[in-house]
XYZ file of C-alpha atoms in Angstrom:
351
model
C 124.252 82.167 90.036
C 122.581 80.345 87.200
C 122.889 78.593 83.857
C 123.378 82.016 82.250
C 126.279 82.843 84.606
C 127.870 79.372 84.511
C 127.726 78.538 88.255
C 124.941 76.448 89.784
C 122.981 77.901 92.682
C 123.435 75.894 95.901
C 121.005 76.187 98.753
C 120.744 73.985 101.858
C 118.655 73.909 105.031
C 120.551 74.798 108.184
C 120.066 71.964 110.647
C 119.626 73.539 114.071
C 118.513 70.523 116.057
C 120.392 67.492 117.229
C 122.099 68.416 120.466
C 121.931 70.538 123.652
C 119.731 73.594 123.721
C 120.483 77.090 124.937
C 123.733 78.830 124.135
C 125.263 75.574 122.928
C 122.533 75.270 120.303
C 123.475 78.590 118.681
C 127.140 77.729 118.846
C 126.322 74.548 116.911
C 124.150 76.442 114.356
C 126.872 79.036 113.837
C 129.526 76.356 113.281
C 127.316 74.545 110.741
C 126.569 77.848 108.983
C 130.282 78.620 108.745
C 130.968 75.161 107.388
C 128.371 75.703 104.668
C 129.898 79.084 103.870
C 133.302 77.482 103.547
C 131.830 74.954 101.173
C 130.536 77.849 99.023
C 126.840 77.219 99.586
C 125.089 80.333 98.275
C 122.355 80.532 100.947
C 120.989 78.813 104.001
C 117.287 78.060 104.311
C 116.163 78.795 107.838
C 112.980 76.756 108.412
C 110.281 78.051 110.674
C 106.637 77.430 111.413
C 103.929 78.438 113.888
C 103.130 74.947 115.306
C 104.518 71.446 115.622
C 102.176 70.028 112.974
C 103.741 67.570 110.532
C 107.275 67.854 111.829
C 107.915 65.385 114.616
C 111.616 65.300 113.635
C 113.982 68.249 113.096
C 111.782 70.987 114.477
C 113.687 74.246 114.301
C 115.320 75.336 117.567
C 115.069 79.055 116.770
C 112.641 81.613 115.290
C 113.998 82.074 111.804
C 114.185 85.873 111.662
C 116.009 86.115 114.974
C 118.444 83.361 113.917
C 119.039 85.181 110.617
C 119.915 88.405 112.527
C 122.378 86.526 114.723
C 124.012 84.731 111.772
C 124.207 88.019 109.857
C 127.075 89.123 112.144
C 128.529 85.658 112.575
C 129.029 84.884 108.870
C 130.702 86.747 105.967
C 129.059 86.083 102.693
C 126.432 83.321 102.767
C 122.805 84.228 102.163
C 120.167 83.881 104.912
C 116.666 82.939 103.654
C 114.069 82.836 106.477
C 110.687 81.111 106.268
C 107.755 83.557 106.637
C 104.282 82.280 107.350
C 101.894 84.365 105.244
C 98.894 82.864 107.018
C 99.597 84.349 110.460
C 102.325 87.003 110.421
C 101.751 90.722 109.751
C 103.336 92.150 106.562
C 104.522 95.338 108.255
C 106.409 93.457 110.931
C 107.919 91.085 108.335
C 108.991 93.977 106.155
C 110.769 95.663 109.069
C 112.423 92.437 110.245
C 113.697 91.393 106.835
C 114.911 94.866 106.000
C 116.807 94.984 109.300
C 118.518 91.648 108.569
C 119.423 92.944 105.079
C 121.170 95.962 106.667
C 122.879 93.820 109.356
C 124.190 91.360 106.781
C 125.120 93.993 104.109
C 122.536 92.664 101.633
C 122.377 88.897 102.269
C 118.711 88.530 103.385
C 116.028 86.475 101.732
C 112.631 85.018 102.569
C 110.469 82.048 101.710
C 106.827 83.174 101.607
C 105.159 79.964 102.832
C 101.409 79.305 102.546
C 100.830 76.179 104.717
C 98.747 73.129 103.764
C 95.401 72.384 105.428
C 96.744 70.406 108.379
C 99.457 72.877 109.172
C 97.213 75.887 108.694
C 94.672 74.575 111.199
C 97.358 73.833 113.783
C 98.936 77.268 113.317
C 95.615 79.017 113.562
C 94.961 77.341 116.925
C 97.976 79.214 118.323
C 96.385 82.663 117.650
C 93.409 84.268 119.361
C 91.607 85.404 116.211
C 91.448 84.207 112.605
C 93.509 86.337 110.293
C 90.530 86.651 107.932
C 86.880 85.621 107.576
C 86.641 82.536 105.384
C 85.152 83.050 101.951
C 82.713 80.163 101.374
C 83.066 80.569 97.619
C 86.854 80.072 97.569
C 88.640 76.816 98.385
C 90.894 77.049 101.431
C 94.068 76.375 99.436
C 93.202 79.052 96.884
C 92.374 81.457 99.703
C 95.787 80.898 101.292
C 97.568 81.392 97.946
C 95.681 84.633 97.317
C 96.564 85.859 100.764
C 100.251 84.963 100.171
C 100.232 86.889 96.881
C 98.789 90.030 98.516
C 101.168 89.566 101.441
C 104.124 89.709 99.090
C 102.830 92.795 97.328
C 102.330 94.614 100.634
C 105.795 93.735 101.959
C 107.457 94.850 98.739
C 105.395 98.021 98.632
C 106.542 98.790 102.219
C 110.154 98.300 101.242
C 109.660 100.891 98.536
C 108.439 103.567 101.008
C 111.728 105.403 100.742
C 113.406 106.041 97.463
C 117.065 104.998 97.267
C 118.141 108.621 97.319
C 115.790 109.769 100.127
C 118.658 110.196 102.638
C 121.232 112.722 101.304
C 123.185 113.130 104.622
C 124.880 116.245 103.083
C 126.731 118.178 105.795
C 127.518 121.130 103.504
C 123.884 121.829 102.603
C 122.506 120.672 105.886
C 120.023 118.449 104.101
C 119.760 114.966 105.723
C 116.481 113.757 104.284
C 114.221 114.742 101.336
C 110.542 114.351 102.515
C 109.262 114.172 98.951
C 111.132 110.903 98.525
C 109.084 109.110 101.227
C 105.809 107.555 99.952
C 102.665 106.342 101.699
C 101.540 102.879 100.768
C 97.802 103.106 101.517
C 97.113 99.470 100.614
C 93.541 98.260 100.943
C 92.937 94.741 99.717
C 91.035 91.512 100.421
C 93.291 90.433 103.292
C 95.222 93.480 104.410
C 94.726 97.204 105.079
C 98.139 98.763 105.589
C 98.815 102.506 105.601
C 102.595 102.637 105.656
C 105.096 104.022 105.110
C 107.734 101.649 106.553
C 109.842 103.300 109.188
C 113.193 102.002 107.878
C 115.104 102.891 104.750
C 115.003 100.835 101.587
C 117.030 97.632 102.072
C 120.515 97.275 100.463
C 119.082 94.780 97.945
C 115.973 96.874 97.310
C 113.897 93.774 98.005
C 115.385 90.801 99.903
C 115.383 87.682 97.707
C 112.000 85.938 97.522
C 111.848 82.132 97.376
C 108.596 80.206 96.569
C 108.004 76.448 96.440
C 106.163 74.881 93.544
C 103.339 72.846 95.172
C 101.199 72.454 92.020
C 100.751 73.804 88.506
C 98.611 76.740 89.810
C 101.694 78.151 91.555
C 103.707 78.645 88.370
C 102.103 81.893 87.150
C 102.388 83.514 90.611
C 105.983 82.461 90.933
C 106.819 83.678 87.467
C 105.378 87.151 88.244
C 106.794 87.626 91.759
C 109.475 85.139 92.869
C 113.266 85.355 92.530
C 113.808 81.647 93.223
C 111.427 78.768 92.461
C 112.039 75.488 94.251
C 110.668 72.363 92.535
C 110.732 68.787 93.914
C 112.651 66.067 92.188
C 110.388 63.481 90.631
C 111.801 60.004 90.466
C 115.350 58.999 89.553
C 115.487 61.030 86.324
C 113.825 64.431 86.881
C 115.461 66.215 83.951
C 112.367 66.366 81.715
C 109.957 67.435 84.426
C 112.339 69.998 85.871
C 113.122 71.486 82.485
C 109.437 71.777 81.590
C 108.668 73.584 84.861
C 111.663 75.823 84.440
C 110.544 76.816 80.920
C 106.958 77.459 82.115
C 108.107 79.665 85.028
C 110.437 81.617 82.764
C 107.588 82.053 80.239
C 105.346 83.518 83.028
C 108.094 85.899 83.985
C 108.355 87.082 80.398
C 104.610 87.624 80.173
C 104.746 89.712 83.366
C 107.347 92.061 81.785
C 110.317 90.494 83.544
C 113.399 88.974 81.934
C 113.498 85.196 81.959
C 116.676 85.163 83.996
C 115.051 87.294 86.716
C 113.717 84.056 88.276
C 115.968 81.107 89.096
C 114.531 77.590 89.156
C 116.313 75.171 91.474
C 115.727 71.482 91.980
C 115.539 69.681 95.303
C 118.001 66.821 95.686
C 118.046 64.376 98.578
C 121.646 63.804 99.598
C 122.761 60.220 100.099
C 125.744 59.586 102.365
C 128.582 57.680 100.734
C 128.204 58.597 97.096
C 129.353 62.174 97.165
C 131.414 62.300 93.945
C 128.789 60.390 91.928
C 126.031 62.676 93.148
C 128.102 65.756 92.347
C 128.692 64.476 88.859
C 125.007 63.804 88.398
C 124.042 67.259 89.533
C 126.606 68.844 87.263
C 125.114 66.909 84.342
C 121.614 68.241 85.216
C 122.959 71.762 85.377
C 124.800 71.408 82.106
C 121.631 70.049 80.469
C 119.775 73.214 81.627
C 117.290 71.186 83.723
C 117.728 73.685 86.621
C 119.661 76.747 87.646
C 120.858 74.946 90.726
C 119.922 72.767 93.635
C 118.504 72.642 97.147
C 120.500 69.956 98.957
C 118.229 68.110 101.361
C 119.723 66.273 104.321
C 119.710 62.468 104.384
C 117.963 60.495 107.091
C 119.931 59.929 110.250
C 121.640 61.943 112.989
C 121.877 65.642 112.295
C 125.665 65.859 112.661
C 126.117 63.137 109.987
C 123.419 64.734 107.810
C 125.088 68.116 108.015
C 128.462 66.586 107.105
C 126.917 64.882 104.074
C 125.476 68.225 102.869
C 128.808 70.017 103.242
C 130.704 67.264 101.459
C 128.405 67.243 98.475
C 128.455 71.051 98.145
C 132.232 71.021 98.262
C 132.467 68.270 95.665
C 130.099 70.054 93.308
C 132.085 73.279 93.600
C 135.250 71.425 92.808
C 133.652 70.106 89.615
C 132.466 73.602 88.655
C 134.808 76.076 90.379
C 134.405 79.170 88.183
C 133.416 81.924 88.004
C 134.103 83.015 91.565
C 131.840 85.441 93.410
C 133.345 88.863 94.213
C 133.864 89.517 97.935
C 131.233 91.640 99.609
C 128.533 90.751 97.085
C 124.873 90.963 98.054
C 122.839 87.768 97.810
C 121.221 89.109 94.659
C 124.578 89.811 93.056
C 125.810 86.402 94.144
C 122.868 84.715 92.431
C 123.047 86.892 89.351
C 119.706 88.554 90.090
C 118.930 92.210 89.377
C 118.249 94.784 92.062
C 114.631 95.983 91.554
C 113.953 99.659 90.965
C 110.866 99.717 93.164
C 107.631 101.641 92.919
C 109.337 105.019 93.080
C 112.676 104.737 91.289
C 115.344 107.388 91.612
C 115.178 110.022 88.897
């Protein structure tokens, strides 16, 4: 939820490394996911990437979308936010995969649209036969990747809106199963993508699975305000309240300028967990939340073995929930409902 709803958002990476591979690896991932769910973490961040660049430690054991699908039927209410590389993957495939997970999980799917940095982008590109686009010599590589990410998001969301919510009547008495007029072609032609559509799967339970974007620099804030549901900002120094509050206010301002409500985007602050000071850390985070510096937190694992790091994450989440136990989340809530986010109407709302 958020400052408006009185309950801080809690997100945490799911640590999938640190032990045997194969079936035992998924058993370990499932047990850690269930422990986070028991600690009332709102959603797991399922890291993924297309190369080994920049991550010598804690490389993910699984492809994020496949792991999300498996965890969808192994968990009960925790959200599942998968990393999606906008530099290499195809929007149509991503739209289908995320919609499928949203159905399998009864509306608990989310995605982080990740535009990689220069080093990671080069390493990932080397794993594909052809470049995804011809470089524009007049645009800086970082700006080009951000522009592609923005168009990628628009295409994916447009595909999710192919079917209106009431396209499938399934009415036995009238014999009408589907209303063809409520299926819409996308016909997107842009700088990076040319996608006809429509998507061959019904509109997801959440309308659009929750979109998370990371704030890498000030240029990201307008895009995040227009499109994202969750903005993740890094903690800066020991006292990040002022910086975090300024970024939160700026993002909410951009959301308002885009015709959204300020509370339609949640701004959460990264916090590196330290083993051994759980209660003090929980009290500090509760103070930041009460001061409206952030709508919640991404709990980052401490250095050290993954089992100990996972335990530290769970302990801090549990301690923070004890300090701020209410309001509770209704059983069977979608991730959007759990976070206090609206369900979007889409391009072709129901009459």
